[in-house]
XYZ file of C-alpha atoms in Angstrom:
625
model
C -41.465 -3.576 -14.621
C -41.315 -5.295 -18.119
C -37.667 -4.369 -18.294
C -36.518 -6.468 -15.243
C -35.517 -9.339 -17.610
C -32.943 -6.982 -19.403
C -30.998 -6.366 -16.060
C -29.030 -9.647 -16.300
C -29.455 -9.989 -19.927
C -27.505 -6.805 -20.805
C -24.305 -7.939 -19.206
C -24.648 -11.259 -20.836
C -25.049 -9.651 -24.178
C -21.955 -7.601 -23.514
C -20.129 -10.887 -22.830
C -21.251 -12.452 -26.099
C -20.101 -9.419 -27.994
C -16.908 -9.325 -26.419
C -16.237 -13.057 -26.532
C -17.175 -13.385 -30.127
C -16.012 -10.332 -31.571
C -12.849 -9.667 -29.745
C -10.624 -9.774 -32.912
C -12.797 -7.160 -34.623
C -13.386 -4.714 -31.821
C -10.931 -1.898 -30.953
C -9.853 -1.185 -27.326
C -11.985 2.015 -26.996
C -15.025 -0.077 -28.257
C -14.227 -3.007 -25.947
C -14.443 -0.460 -23.105
C -17.711 0.977 -24.286
C -19.288 -2.400 -24.512
C -17.875 -3.776 -21.183
C -18.595 -0.700 -19.077
C -21.656 0.412 -21.026
C -23.553 -2.774 -20.310
C -22.980 -2.659 -16.746
C -24.150 1.001 -16.632
C -27.204 0.213 -18.476
C -27.890 -2.515 -16.090
C -27.456 -0.287 -13.176
C -29.884 2.295 -14.630
C -32.561 -0.509 -14.920
C -31.666 -1.630 -11.467
C -32.309 2.061 -10.221
C -35.658 2.104 -12.055
C -36.762 -1.166 -10.620
C -36.009 0.039 -7.135
C -37.923 3.191 -7.748
C -40.818 1.147 -9.065
C -40.739 -1.063 -5.925
C -40.789 1.888 -3.627
C -43.779 3.415 -5.347
C -45.735 0.094 -4.723
C -44.744 -0.034 -0.828
C -46.337 -0.685 1.427
C -49.136 -2.244 -0.364
C -47.301 -4.671 -2.763
C -44.016 -5.557 -1.109
C -42.721 -7.866 -4.054
C -43.433 -8.869 -7.498
C -42.526 -11.796 -9.735
C -41.448 -11.639 -13.485
C -41.787 -14.735 -15.432
C -40.032 -14.992 -18.589
C -40.796 -18.591 -19.699
C -41.279 -22.182 -18.494
C -37.779 -23.627 -17.681
C -38.336 -27.120 -16.369
C -41.605 -28.985 -16.499
C -41.138 -32.747 -15.888
C -41.926 -35.334 -13.432
C -44.062 -33.104 -11.230
C -41.274 -30.392 -11.117
C -42.194 -27.205 -12.393
C -39.788 -24.208 -12.657
C -39.926 -21.018 -14.469
C -37.286 -18.688 -15.586
C -38.423 -16.114 -13.329
C -37.038 -13.342 -11.164
C -38.545 -12.345 -7.696
C -38.003 -8.730 -6.751
C -38.422 -7.482 -3.245
C -36.327 -5.062 -1.002
C -33.638 -7.408 -0.352
C -33.329 -8.206 -4.257
C -33.155 -4.546 -4.974
C -30.430 -3.853 -2.387
C -28.187 -6.622 -3.973
C -29.004 -5.601 -7.480
C -28.018 -1.934 -6.788
C -24.766 -2.929 -5.065
C -23.796 -5.296 -7.842
C -24.529 -2.929 -10.630
C -23.292 0.312 -9.336
C -20.178 -1.006 -7.628
C -19.613 -3.242 -10.665
C -19.997 -0.119 -12.902
C -17.252 1.911 -11.103
C -14.849 -1.198 -11.097
C -15.405 -1.722 -14.715
C -14.635 1.883 -15.427
C -11.595 1.676 -13.307
C -10.488 -1.429 -15.238
C -10.344 0.522 -18.573
C -7.289 2.335 -17.110
C -5.856 -0.466 -15.115
C -6.029 -3.106 -17.657
C -5.161 -0.657 -20.556
C -1.983 -2.391 -21.461
C -3.169 -5.949 -21.193
C -3.045 -7.954 -24.473
C -6.188 -9.835 -23.395
C -8.248 -6.734 -22.786
C -11.409 -7.942 -24.521
C -11.189 -11.335 -22.751
C -11.014 -9.599 -19.309
C -14.089 -7.491 -19.994
C -15.923 -10.510 -21.314
C -15.386 -12.679 -18.102
C -16.153 -9.547 -16.001
C -19.605 -9.045 -17.880
C -20.388 -12.593 -17.542
C -19.697 -12.683 -13.893
C -22.060 -9.647 -13.313
C -24.742 -11.446 -15.407
C -24.501 -14.587 -13.370
C -24.400 -12.645 -9.910
C -27.663 -10.860 -10.949
C -29.374 -14.057 -11.802
C -28.181 -15.307 -8.409
C -29.888 -12.635 -6.491
C -32.898 -12.236 -8.679
C -33.907 -15.769 -8.990
C -37.439 -16.935 -8.003
C -36.306 -20.520 -7.263
C -33.369 -22.330 -5.898
C -32.184 -24.083 -8.842
C -32.064 -20.732 -10.913
C -30.128 -19.298 -7.851
C -27.857 -22.367 -8.120
C -27.227 -21.678 -11.701
C -26.047 -18.261 -10.954
C -24.068 -19.669 -7.917
C -22.126 -21.947 -10.327
C -21.810 -19.182 -12.961
C -19.945 -16.967 -10.445
C -17.861 -19.935 -9.587
C -16.970 -20.441 -13.116
C -16.077 -16.858 -13.679
C -14.125 -16.712 -10.351
C -12.008 -19.562 -11.910
C -11.581 -17.650 -15.234
C -10.694 -14.398 -13.558
C -8.272 -15.538 -10.662
C -6.320 -17.526 -13.410
C -6.550 -14.669 -15.937
C -2.818 -14.269 -16.270
C -2.566 -18.174 -16.919
C 0.961 -18.145 -18.242
C 2.069 -18.078 -14.588
C 1.555 -21.539 -13.050
C 0.918 -19.988 -9.653
C -2.108 -18.116 -10.968
C -3.431 -21.383 -12.448
C -2.938 -23.205 -9.135
C -4.668 -20.512 -7.232
C -7.616 -20.648 -9.742
C -7.914 -24.527 -9.418
C -7.782 -24.205 -5.554
C -10.609 -21.678 -5.500
C -12.762 -23.815 -7.787
C -12.128 -27.150 -5.945
C -12.560 -25.770 -2.494
C -15.685 -23.857 -3.240
C -17.038 -27.008 -4.990
C -16.998 -28.690 -1.394
C -19.519 -26.129 -0.290
C -21.491 -26.278 -3.592
C -21.880 -30.065 -3.322
C -23.251 -29.738 0.046
C -25.741 -26.989 -1.185
C -26.925 -29.301 -3.998
C -27.648 -32.050 -1.499
C -29.555 -29.666 0.568
C -31.683 -28.836 -2.500
C -32.418 -32.332 -3.321
C -33.497 -32.865 0.373
C -35.793 -29.926 0.406
C -37.336 -30.897 -2.877
C -37.816 -34.569 -1.690
C -39.722 -33.514 1.425
C -41.363 -30.209 0.160
C -42.315 -31.001 -3.561
C -41.174 -27.500 -4.644
C -38.002 -25.415 -5.012
C -39.609 -22.022 -5.634
C -38.125 -19.965 -2.755
C -41.303 -18.445 -1.299
C -43.277 -21.722 -1.494
C -40.517 -23.659 0.005
C -40.348 -21.329 3.168
C -44.148 -21.476 3.530
C -44.459 -25.176 3.340
C -41.288 -25.665 5.670
C -43.019 -23.644 8.204
C -46.213 -25.766 7.973
C -44.702 -29.035 7.576
C -41.661 -29.216 9.947
C -41.728 -28.446 13.678
C -39.527 -25.877 15.263
C -35.932 -27.801 15.385
C -36.820 -30.564 13.302
C -33.984 -32.922 12.481
C -34.647 -32.994 8.773
C -34.839 -29.208 8.550
C -31.784 -28.707 10.579
C -29.984 -31.154 8.010
C -31.182 -29.206 5.286
C -30.181 -25.879 6.563
C -26.743 -27.022 7.535
C -26.289 -28.262 3.978
C -27.326 -24.922 2.696
C -24.909 -23.204 5.287
C -22.116 -25.405 3.857
C -22.602 -23.854 0.460
C -22.623 -20.472 2.082
C -19.456 -21.262 4.000
C -17.706 -22.206 0.732
C -18.788 -19.322 -1.385
C -18.287 -16.716 1.314
C -14.831 -18.098 2.534
C -15.755 -18.959 6.095
C -14.195 -21.454 8.457
C -13.187 -24.292 7.444
C -13.282 -23.318 3.700
C -11.527 -20.042 4.013
C -8.144 -21.069 2.468
C -9.175 -20.251 -1.251
C -9.640 -16.644 -0.848
C -6.137 -15.393 0.006
C -4.726 -17.084 -2.966
C -7.487 -15.766 -5.007
C -5.511 -12.477 -5.023
C -3.516 -13.889 -7.975
C -6.130 -12.232 -10.266
C -6.046 -8.795 -11.433
C -6.712 -6.171 -8.737
C -10.206 -5.135 -10.235
C -11.130 -8.783 -10.068
C -10.405 -8.797 -6.441
C -12.548 -5.717 -5.882
C -15.603 -6.944 -7.764
C -15.689 -10.757 -7.196
C -13.663 -11.088 -3.902
C -14.786 -8.091 -1.976
C -18.076 -6.587 -3.221
C -20.191 -9.233 -4.653
C -19.461 -13.008 -5.256
C -18.163 -13.714 -1.591
C -21.317 -12.125 -0.167
C -23.474 -14.654 -2.066
C -23.325 -17.004 0.900
C -24.756 -14.141 3.235
C -27.413 -13.504 0.695
C -28.361 -17.134 0.537
C -28.944 -17.495 4.222
C -30.759 -14.107 4.364
C -33.017 -15.329 1.500
C -33.879 -18.494 3.205
C -33.896 -17.083 6.602
C -37.271 -18.829 7.341
C -35.606 -22.081 7.200
C -32.707 -20.929 9.591
C -35.025 -19.496 12.175
C -36.808 -22.854 12.453
C -33.539 -24.485 13.361
C -31.793 -22.987 16.403
C -28.869 -25.426 15.890
C -28.167 -24.059 12.478
C -28.439 -20.519 13.711
C -25.919 -21.157 16.543
C -23.521 -22.880 14.258
C -23.839 -19.941 11.858
C -23.078 -17.522 14.560
C -20.107 -19.625 15.903
C -18.636 -20.018 12.459
C -18.768 -16.323 11.881
C -17.223 -15.435 15.321
C -14.300 -17.940 14.809
C -13.710 -16.750 11.303
C -13.598 -13.095 12.042
C -10.942 -13.494 14.707
C -8.747 -16.131 12.757
C -8.804 -13.948 9.593
C -8.223 -10.909 11.452
C -5.037 -12.170 13.397
C -3.727 -13.570 9.974
C -4.152 -10.081 8.505
C -1.829 -8.641 11.106
C 1.091 -10.598 9.719
C 0.966 -10.394 6.076
C 3.310 -8.461 3.722
C 1.294 -8.266 0.547
C -1.163 -5.451 0.700
C -3.768 -7.504 -1.348
C -3.353 -10.415 1.092
C -4.102 -8.049 3.842
C -7.286 -7.105 2.364
C -8.241 -10.591 1.452
C -7.859 -11.865 5.156
C -9.799 -8.658 6.053
C -12.659 -9.666 3.714
C -12.868 -13.007 5.377
C -12.964 -11.376 8.772
C -15.800 -8.879 7.770
C -17.862 -11.695 6.219
C -17.286 -13.432 9.519
C -19.173 -10.282 11.178
C -22.045 -10.864 8.672
C -22.100 -14.548 9.540
C -22.226 -13.735 13.147
C -25.173 -11.248 12.675
C -27.069 -13.704 10.634
C -26.563 -16.418 13.325
C -28.033 -14.211 16.040
C -31.027 -13.183 13.827
C -29.697 -9.626 13.049
C -30.838 -9.822 9.394
C -30.887 -6.083 8.822
C -27.360 -5.561 10.417
C -25.850 -8.391 8.296
C -27.221 -7.016 5.031
C -26.282 -3.460 6.147
C -22.665 -4.349 6.757
C -22.815 -6.278 3.385
C -23.581 -2.943 1.604
C -21.139 -0.735 3.464
C -18.425 -3.259 3.103
C -19.094 -3.578 -0.663
C -18.351 0.216 -0.768
C -15.224 0.535 1.488
C -13.558 -2.680 0.528
C -13.980 -2.295 -3.220
C -12.464 1.161 -2.555
C -9.522 -0.315 -0.667
C -8.859 -2.865 -3.377
C -9.041 -0.397 -6.179
C -6.826 2.267 -4.242
C -4.283 -0.642 -3.585
C -4.531 -1.437 -7.237
C -3.653 2.162 -8.088
C -0.774 1.976 -5.680
C 0.448 -1.383 -7.246
C -0.076 0.236 -10.870
C 1.899 3.427 -9.820
C 4.801 1.117 -8.358
C 5.019 -1.142 -11.541
C 3.455 -4.120 -9.950
C 5.005 -4.041 -6.421
C 2.708 -5.504 -3.668
C 4.958 -5.797 -0.885
C 3.989 -3.072 1.787
C 7.608 -3.150 3.231
C 8.806 -2.056 -0.278
C 6.280 0.619 -0.377
C 6.229 3.720 2.017
C 6.389 7.534 1.647
C 3.348 7.575 -0.945
C 1.186 10.050 0.934
C 2.523 13.067 -0.864
C 3.327 11.286 -4.200
C -0.130 9.841 -4.740
C -2.294 12.310 -2.737
C -5.731 11.481 -4.123
C -5.177 7.682 -3.830
C -3.881 8.226 -0.223
C -7.034 10.069 0.807
C -9.516 7.805 -0.800
C -7.580 4.911 0.673
C -7.605 6.627 4.105
C -11.497 7.043 3.806
C -11.787 3.173 3.025
C -9.442 2.270 5.911
C -11.343 4.584 8.366
C -14.553 2.834 7.488
C -13.009 -0.555 7.580
C -11.549 0.136 11.015
C -15.046 1.823 12.160
C -13.748 5.153 13.006
C -16.798 6.473 14.995
C -19.486 8.811 13.687
C -17.888 9.612 10.393
C -17.725 6.370 8.448
C -20.172 3.982 7.042
C -18.239 1.020 8.596
C -18.879 2.426 12.120
C -22.621 2.304 11.845
C -22.866 -0.976 10.336
C -20.368 -2.778 12.538
C -21.781 -1.141 15.804
C -25.111 -2.429 14.818
C -23.730 -6.046 14.674
C -21.754 -5.644 17.775
C -24.770 -4.392 19.779
C -27.242 -7.033 18.471
C -24.600 -9.874 19.033
C -25.197 -9.239 22.609
C -28.740 -7.860 22.711
C -30.636 -10.384 20.495
C -32.264 -13.433 21.744
C -29.659 -15.695 20.232
C -26.666 -13.572 21.308
C -24.701 -13.164 24.396
C -21.515 -11.979 26.016
C -19.444 -14.537 24.114
C -20.392 -13.281 20.665
C -20.157 -9.748 21.877
C -16.672 -10.320 23.082
C -15.568 -12.008 19.795
C -16.955 -8.995 17.870
C -15.224 -6.466 20.213
C -11.871 -8.470 19.910
C -12.385 -8.487 16.133
C -12.917 -4.697 16.069
C -9.644 -4.043 17.899
C -7.671 -6.397 15.539
C -9.296 -4.742 12.482
C -8.130 -1.384 13.774
C -4.689 -2.790 14.204
C -3.966 -4.387 10.876
C -5.819 -1.452 9.013
C -3.557 1.191 10.712
C -0.633 -0.951 10.026
C -1.435 -1.236 6.479
C -1.808 2.535 6.026
C 1.329 3.436 7.850
C 3.489 0.859 5.930
C 2.029 1.893 2.542
C 1.937 5.668 2.766
C 4.112 6.945 5.494
C 7.853 6.465 6.204
C 10.546 6.897 3.554
C 10.227 6.161 -0.188
C 11.442 2.726 -1.154
C 10.039 2.369 -4.705
C 9.650 5.000 -7.266
C 6.351 5.919 -8.679
C 6.148 4.926 -12.363
C 2.459 5.352 -13.361
C 0.245 7.866 -11.471
C -3.447 6.687 -12.024
C -5.429 8.526 -14.492
C -8.995 9.859 -14.418
C -10.737 6.511 -15.211
C -9.121 5.160 -12.034
C -9.353 8.190 -9.784
C -13.043 8.896 -10.368
C -14.233 5.554 -9.203
C -12.049 5.989 -6.069
C -13.610 9.355 -5.313
C -17.271 8.080 -5.658
C -16.572 5.041 -3.475
C -14.815 7.189 -0.827
C -17.834 9.484 -0.535
C -19.959 6.153 -0.134
C -17.733 4.751 2.367
C -18.141 7.819 4.519
C -21.753 8.760 4.103
C -23.823 5.337 3.446
C -23.752 4.603 7.119
C -26.299 7.511 7.717
C -28.938 5.347 6.336
C -29.119 3.557 9.440
C -28.182 5.095 12.835
C -28.781 3.890 16.313
C -31.600 5.832 18.279
C -28.869 7.075 20.566
C -27.483 8.939 17.584
C -30.655 10.144 15.795
C -32.462 7.039 15.179
C -32.465 7.098 11.294
C -33.826 3.695 10.068
C -34.007 4.113 6.173
C -32.189 0.930 5.452
C -33.925 -1.545 8.022
C -37.190 0.362 7.222
C -36.803 -0.793 3.509
C -35.535 -4.339 4.363
C -38.230 -5.259 6.867
C -40.509 -5.903 4.039
C -38.405 -8.864 3.152
C -36.546 -9.654 6.435
C -38.059 -9.811 9.949
C -37.107 -7.349 12.540
C -34.557 -8.281 15.130
C -35.934 -8.748 18.685
C -33.881 -6.975 21.214
C -33.777 -8.530 24.652
C -31.532 -6.060 26.337
C -33.174 -2.617 25.518
C -32.003 -0.333 28.408
C -30.712 2.789 26.757
C -27.879 3.351 29.231
C -26.601 -0.099 28.379
C -26.773 0.323 24.578
C -24.978 3.778 24.999
C -22.200 2.056 27.071
C -21.954 -0.592 24.486
C -21.526 2.129 21.853
C -18.900 3.970 23.747
C -16.882 0.730 24.187
C -17.043 -0.107 20.551
C -16.003 3.436 19.473
C -13.062 3.432 21.997
C -11.881 -0.039 20.750
C -11.834 1.312 17.243
C -9.905 4.559 18.209
C -7.736 2.628 20.702
C -6.711 0.125 18.035
C -5.813 2.928 15.652
C -3.640 4.846 18.373
C -1.991 1.649 19.378
C -1.043 0.651 15.843
C 0.693 4.104 15.630
C 2.702 3.256 18.646
C 3.606 -0.216 17.250
C 4.184 0.635 13.655
C 4.975 4.301 13.620
C 6.767 5.602 10.457
C 10.363 4.663 10.528
C 13.096 3.983 7.685
C 13.078 0.205 8.044
C 9.953 -0.899 9.830
C 10.092 -4.276 11.555
C 8.031 -7.061 9.633
C 6.212 -7.887 12.949
C 5.763 -7.204 16.549
C 5.191 -10.796 17.380
C 7.530 -13.691 18.143
C 8.783 -15.496 14.866
C 7.102 -18.656 15.431
C 3.734 -16.914 16.052
C 4.154 -14.662 13.163
C 4.913 -17.439 10.774
C 1.938 -19.305 12.094
C -0.386 -16.395 11.493
C 1.314 -15.491 8.198
C 0.447 -19.040 7.022
C -3.427 -18.622 7.861
C -3.009 -20.707 11.058
C -1.561 -23.458 9.129
C -4.801 -24.584 7.295
C -3.206 -25.038 4.080
C -0.443 -27.122 5.357
C -3.093 -29.275 7.207
C -5.324 -29.701 4.244
C -2.267 -30.691 2.123
C -1.241 -33.524 4.561
C -4.853 -34.680 5.185
C -6.423 -34.545 1.802
C -4.174 -33.416 -1.000
C -1.199 -35.672 -0.552
C -3.140 -38.885 0.253
C -5.265 -38.159 -2.881
C -2.458 -37.718 -5.093
C -0.658 -40.931 -3.691
C -3.929 -42.935 -4.463
C -4.084 -41.442 -7.873
C -0.483 -42.381 -8.566
C -1.183 -46.008 -7.398
C -4.187 -46.127 -9.421
C -2.918 -44.859 -12.766
C -1.986 -48.442 -13.926
C -4.857 -50.347 -12.378
C -6.673 -53.301 -14.198
C -9.324 -51.096 -15.716
C -6.792 -48.938 -17.280
C -4.995 -51.895 -18.589
C -8.059 -53.218 -20.364
C -8.676 -49.926 -22.146
C -5.021 -49.840 -22.828
C -5.165 -53.207 -24.414
C -8.274 -52.115 -26.406
C -6.409 -49.227 -27.885
C -3.257 -51.126 -28.653
C -5.592 -53.722 -30.606
C -7.004 -50.776 -32.584
C -3.642 -49.556 -33.385
C -2.647 -52.994 -34.544
C -5.632 -53.392 -36.748
C -4.889 -50.081 -38.140
C -1.326 -51.016 -39.107
C -2.521 -54.139 -40.855
C -5.165 -52.385 -42.881
C -2.776 -49.594 -43.741
C -0.640 -52.294 -45.570
C -3.433 -52.751 -48.207
C -3.279 -48.855 -48.978
C 0.289 -48.754 -50.561
C -0.669 -46.809 -53.638
C 0.210 -49.561 -56.270
C -2.457 -49.957 -58.772
C -1.104 -53.499 -59.787
C -1.653 -54.857 -56.302
C -5.124 -53.376 -56.001
C -6.047 -55.192 -59.383
C -4.562 -58.565 -57.970
C -6.558 -58.086 -54.823
C -9.655 -57.454 -56.560
C -9.144 -60.561 -58.695
C -8.513 -62.748 -55.906
C -11.475 -61.430 -54.025
C -13.775 -61.955 -56.882
C -12.517 -65.539 -57.361
C -12.945 -66.257 -53.673
C -16.683 -64.938 -53.759
C -17.546 -66.807 -56.919
C -15.908 -70.003 -55.480
C -17.853 -69.702 -52.255
C -21.273 -69.020 -54.493
C -20.704 -72.048 -56.604
C -19.747 -74.482 -53.701
C -22.279 -73.279 -51.191
């Protein structure tokens, strides 16, 4: 495993080559460097996974130390990577999904003038994300955490000439910094009490030092949860993600669907021992997830922009993952993370193919009739939509979501409330997903097709469509065959979920209800939004539609409570006494400059007179003193 260090290094090297040599590289060479570096990293990730599998069950993890990073004041941290089954799963998702998104981008961004800058930022993002999931210690994880935040800012505002894009990038950066600050405070608290920030020793020491439900431990885990909430766009820090759709569509697929937004889920799963010691933190996590999946799902029902529908859908599906984490369904949360990466990346890329074909059009009410004009895009989009809606038995999303729904009820920390929230979210998901498919691909043609997608775009769609349909067969309930490949691998890194309600008839009943809900939502959507020449924007009253369209008014609330008061204080403070002192200092400097500039007039006679007078004054002072 000597090559483990090259996995994040190769994308970083690609970033350096593209950033420093952008003016000298041809477009084909930019594509080779950008895509090839991620492909090589994916290959090494696969080899790492194979190497770890060979070591199981004897050696379940290994650490690769590169060099000493920090060694001062009793704090010793290595630049080291910790590889276990959870790390391997995340590495494979990041690199393989990232590779197909990069390949897609060679076609989607082919005409962009900043082609090299785009791939440089994308490569840097993949490198930072790999550092995040491979980190052996929390500061190194935090370095990757902030790295993906920086790349998110750069890529959301990629088309910076549009002020709205710059605003969206700043909004994402500022909102996620709220969570990042909480996370940083949590790291200080852990180090202050435990004396280490290496992840595995931290969890071992926490288990021995703090009793179950310790107040200090709960505070630390809630602070870590704050970081996860910000990065994964959960309530109340979910407002940045819909606006982040201002970036190019491949950015939305990579950063805001498949990888970066799942960093919060990974953080909680990685530090699961800390959370398991705090029932309050677990309950808060589950409640945040349940509330978020419903709020975002209802907002998705009222959007017009196809990318914003998918953005709210991402927030909602992340809510499912947080719900699973909060009830201790660790494997279910990570399994849904994986399937979601496949079908949501597919949906974003397919939506990008539609937008590309319609010359930038994103309003679903100006689409329609694309089923026969973009057949491959339609069928691949349909595969992703079916998986998102959890179409029973034949989609990956069904198996991962069903796993969460069942364990939301059956685990010791679950119950009817969480189960009902998950079921309601499943119904809403089916509704908005079907609405999106109907408005985009059925009905009459409203915008002509300009640029049908080429092979570089359709090949990733085809591969991701297959994964969106088949990946679920890695983990099926025992009522449907009992395949446990995924959880069997993950149990080396994460604990098994303890099921309280294990009656087979009850589980079958709940699975039938979940399947019926998904199918019922699809059928109901076709009655509500059936293809018609001029579909109604919404089936809800206008006031409710506007409220949900605005994301439940969170942006307006935050604008009134935080943004406007801050700007008002800044306006009042711009001429305060401290500013006046520094202004006076600068004015004095300018005045001195003007006086001394008079002596530099270019007249030689004046210079001689000045030297003579100066010499006379010096001689006079020497004689008299």
